[in-house]
């Protein structure tokens, strides 16, 4: 018998996110790093809240798989220990924090975005795009969030696609450098260049220096949409979580410039949350498309077949989909310049 229970689960999805977000806000998971166990009374004392809300927070976090119960105490689950403890290589809390502070409330006005077909997190009359800001707090929060999502995605993509066949990588719109950092740490022959806006290059250079990779990863300040050509001298170009921000004509033009920048035999890798060809899922890709309605003027999520068509029209050949499972992508569309 069909019931409305699945609908209630969708309603409760917002509650689950906010439980996760407040746990990150209070530093709950970082406090429990290394296997520490905490009781309700200890939680209340440390977080400076009453025991009733402490009890509810711990129970809800356990129900979401973020905490495990051990006697009267709670400790981090493996998921929280790996991804919600500050300082860990694949810390994901920055993405949680950014979404909570900057996209959650605009999503409450999703009907406005549907009716007006315009973003809600920035004003197109004041900015060229969501990336056109030098507000120091927003720059830090946004690019830290992108790094958090990208770092584990990079690890998973590197397992799925052999970047060892290449020598020089161009990461177009590479943010703070998560992909080149991850790739270069595992592939000693690889050199990389990040093409980014000037103020983002500063963030990337800080991350690269912290990882000790300044001799192998460089940055080029530029605008991959406005510049007439992309930097040459690379045998593979990466577009990771880039094309969903823009409309089809913009993406086709960028792929044409990618083709021009690569030598014969060079490869292009498009890493994205790919829709299926029927545009009915998976949910993470379709819902990211809705988020593009909130955050961009023309962005949406596309299918692997759409990307393959655009690549073919731009002059690439042998387009194929490499599936994997990561927070920022569920697959890559790979092709080469003949």
PDB file of N, CA and C in Angstrom, residues 4-5 8 20 35 46 64-65 114 122 163 178 183 192 196 225 232 236 245 261 265 280 283 286 313 315 331 335:
ATOM      1  N   UNK A   4       2.112   8.185   2.483  1.00  0.00           N
ATOM      2  CA  UNK A   4       2.823   9.460   2.334  1.00  0.00           C
ATOM      3  C   UNK A   4       4.160   9.504   3.078  1.00  0.00           C
ATOM      4  N   UNK A   5       4.614   8.360   3.606  1.00  0.00           N
ATOM      5  CA  UNK A   5       5.867   8.342   4.358  1.00  0.00           C
ATOM      6  C   UNK A   5       7.045   8.902   3.561  1.00  0.00           C
ATOM      7  N   UNK A   8       7.037  12.565   3.888  1.00  0.00           N
ATOM      8  CA  UNK A   8       7.488  13.024   5.198  1.00  0.00           C
ATOM      9  C   UNK A   8       9.006  12.955   5.304  1.00  0.00           C
ATOM     10  N   UNK A  20      22.940  18.458  11.084  1.00  0.00           N
ATOM     11  CA  UNK A  20      24.341  18.374  10.670  1.00  0.00           C
ATOM     12  C   UNK A  20      25.017  19.734  10.798  1.00  0.00           C
ATOM     13  N   UNK A  35      38.253   9.179  18.795  1.00  0.00           N
ATOM     14  CA  UNK A  35      37.555   8.144  19.545  1.00  0.00           C
ATOM     15  C   UNK A  35      37.003   8.581  20.884  1.00  0.00           C
ATOM     16  N   UNK A  46      29.872  21.328  27.905  1.00  0.00           N
ATOM     17  CA  UNK A  46      30.854  21.834  26.947  1.00  0.00           C
ATOM     18  C   UNK A  46      30.244  22.792  25.936  1.00  0.00           C
ATOM     19  N   UNK A  64      21.258  10.033  12.249  1.00  0.00           N
ATOM     20  CA  UNK A  64      21.724  10.379  10.906  1.00  0.00           C
ATOM     21  C   UNK A  64      23.031   9.675  10.543  1.00  0.00           C
ATOM     22  N   UNK A  65      23.538   8.854  11.454  1.00  0.00           N
ATOM     23  CA  UNK A  65      24.781   8.158  11.174  1.00  0.00           C
ATOM     24  C   UNK A  65      26.018   8.981  11.435  1.00  0.00           C
ATOM     25  N   UNK A 114      11.975  30.340  -9.479  1.00  0.00           N
ATOM     26  CA  UNK A 114      11.261  29.702 -10.572  1.00  0.00           C
ATOM     27  C   UNK A 114      10.467  30.715 -11.392  1.00  0.00           C
ATOM     28  N   UNK A 122      22.875  36.341  -5.269  1.00  0.00           N
ATOM     29  CA  UNK A 122      23.611  37.537  -5.697  1.00  0.00           C
ATOM     30  C   UNK A 122      22.761  38.285  -6.713  1.00  0.00           C
ATOM     31  N   UNK A 163      45.358   9.529 -14.740  1.00  0.00           N
ATOM     32  CA  UNK A 163      46.087  10.746 -15.073  1.00  0.00           C
ATOM     33  C   UNK A 163      47.585  10.484 -15.211  1.00  0.00           C
ATOM     34  N   UNK A 178      42.366  21.870  -5.281  1.00  0.00           N
ATOM     35  CA  UNK A 178      42.175  20.533  -4.709  1.00  0.00           C
ATOM     36  C   UNK A 178      42.574  19.426  -5.685  1.00  0.00           C
ATOM     37  N   UNK A 183      46.210  15.067  -7.311  1.00  0.00           N
ATOM     38  CA  UNK A 183      46.839  14.333  -8.406  1.00  0.00           C
ATOM     39  C   UNK A 183      48.360  14.331  -8.272  1.00  0.00           C
ATOM     40  N   UNK A 192      51.182  20.785 -13.016  1.00  0.00           N
ATOM     41  CA  UNK A 192      49.826  21.309 -13.183  1.00  0.00           C
ATOM     42  C   UNK A 192      49.798  22.826 -13.157  1.00  0.00           C
ATOM     43  N   UNK A 196      42.630  30.663 -12.919  1.00  0.00           N
ATOM     44  CA  UNK A 196      41.589  31.188 -12.032  1.00  0.00           C
ATOM     45  C   UNK A 196      41.624  32.713 -11.997  1.00  0.00           C
ATOM     46  N   UNK A 225      36.184  32.496 -19.199  1.00  0.00           N
ATOM     47  CA  UNK A 225      35.072  32.863 -20.074  1.00  0.00           C
ATOM     48  C   UNK A 225      35.413  34.054 -20.962  1.00  0.00           C
ATOM     49  N   UNK A 232      48.358  27.302 -23.252  1.00  0.00           N
ATOM     50  CA  UNK A 232      48.704  26.069 -23.970  1.00  0.00           C
ATOM     51  C   UNK A 232      49.835  25.344 -23.247  1.00  0.00           C
ATOM     52  N   UNK A 236      46.444  17.575 -20.933  1.00  0.00           N
ATOM     53  CA  UNK A 236      45.119  17.222 -20.429  1.00  0.00           C
ATOM     54  C   UNK A 236      44.509  18.464 -19.785  1.00  0.00           C
ATOM     55  N   UNK A 245      27.647  25.524 -14.144  1.00  0.00           N
ATOM     56  CA  UNK A 245      27.405  26.921 -13.765  1.00  0.00           C
ATOM     57  C   UNK A 245      26.912  27.778 -14.928  1.00  0.00           C
ATOM     58  N   UNK A 261      43.446  24.712 -27.333  1.00  0.00           N
ATOM     59  CA  UNK A 261      44.592  24.780 -26.426  1.00  0.00           C
ATOM     60  C   UNK A 261      45.339  23.455 -26.304  1.00  0.00           C
ATOM     61  N   UNK A 265      46.143  14.446 -29.658  1.00  0.00           N
ATOM     62  CA  UNK A 265      46.281  13.394 -28.661  1.00  0.00           C
ATOM     63  C   UNK A 265      45.981  13.839 -27.255  1.00  0.00           C
ATOM     64  N   UNK A 280      15.799  12.200 -15.500  1.00  0.00           N
ATOM     65  CA  UNK A 280      14.929  11.834 -14.383  1.00  0.00           C
ATOM     66  C   UNK A 280      15.726  11.575 -13.108  1.00  0.00           C
ATOM     67  N   UNK A 283      19.021  11.857  -8.091  1.00  0.00           N
ATOM     68  CA  UNK A 283      18.599  13.047  -7.348  1.00  0.00           C
ATOM     69  C   UNK A 283      19.710  14.056  -7.101  1.00  0.00           C
ATOM     70  N   UNK A 286      20.046  16.119 -10.254  1.00  0.00           N
ATOM     71  CA  UNK A 286      18.856  16.929 -10.531  1.00  0.00           C
ATOM     72  C   UNK A 286      18.688  18.044  -9.501  1.00  0.00           C
ATOM     73  N   UNK A 313      30.987  18.029 -31.385  1.00  0.00           N
ATOM     74  CA  UNK A 313      30.826  19.229 -32.210  1.00  0.00           C
ATOM     75  C   UNK A 313      32.043  20.147 -32.110  1.00  0.00           C
ATOM     76  N   UNK A 315      35.069  19.091 -31.955  1.00  0.00           N
ATOM     77  CA  UNK A 315      36.193  18.463 -32.648  1.00  0.00           C
ATOM     78  C   UNK A 315      36.873  17.357 -31.876  1.00  0.00           C
ATOM     79  N   UNK A 331      30.605  11.146 -12.139  1.00  0.00           N
ATOM     80  CA  UNK A 331      31.233  10.622 -13.342  1.00  0.00           C
ATOM     81  C   UNK A 331      32.006  11.691 -14.072  1.00  0.00           C
ATOM     82  N   UNK A 335      37.323  12.716 -23.402  1.00  0.00           N
ATOM     83  CA  UNK A 335      37.480  12.667 -24.852  1.00  0.00           C
ATOM     84  C   UNK A 335      38.886  13.136 -25.186  1.00  0.00           C
TER      85      UNK A 335
END
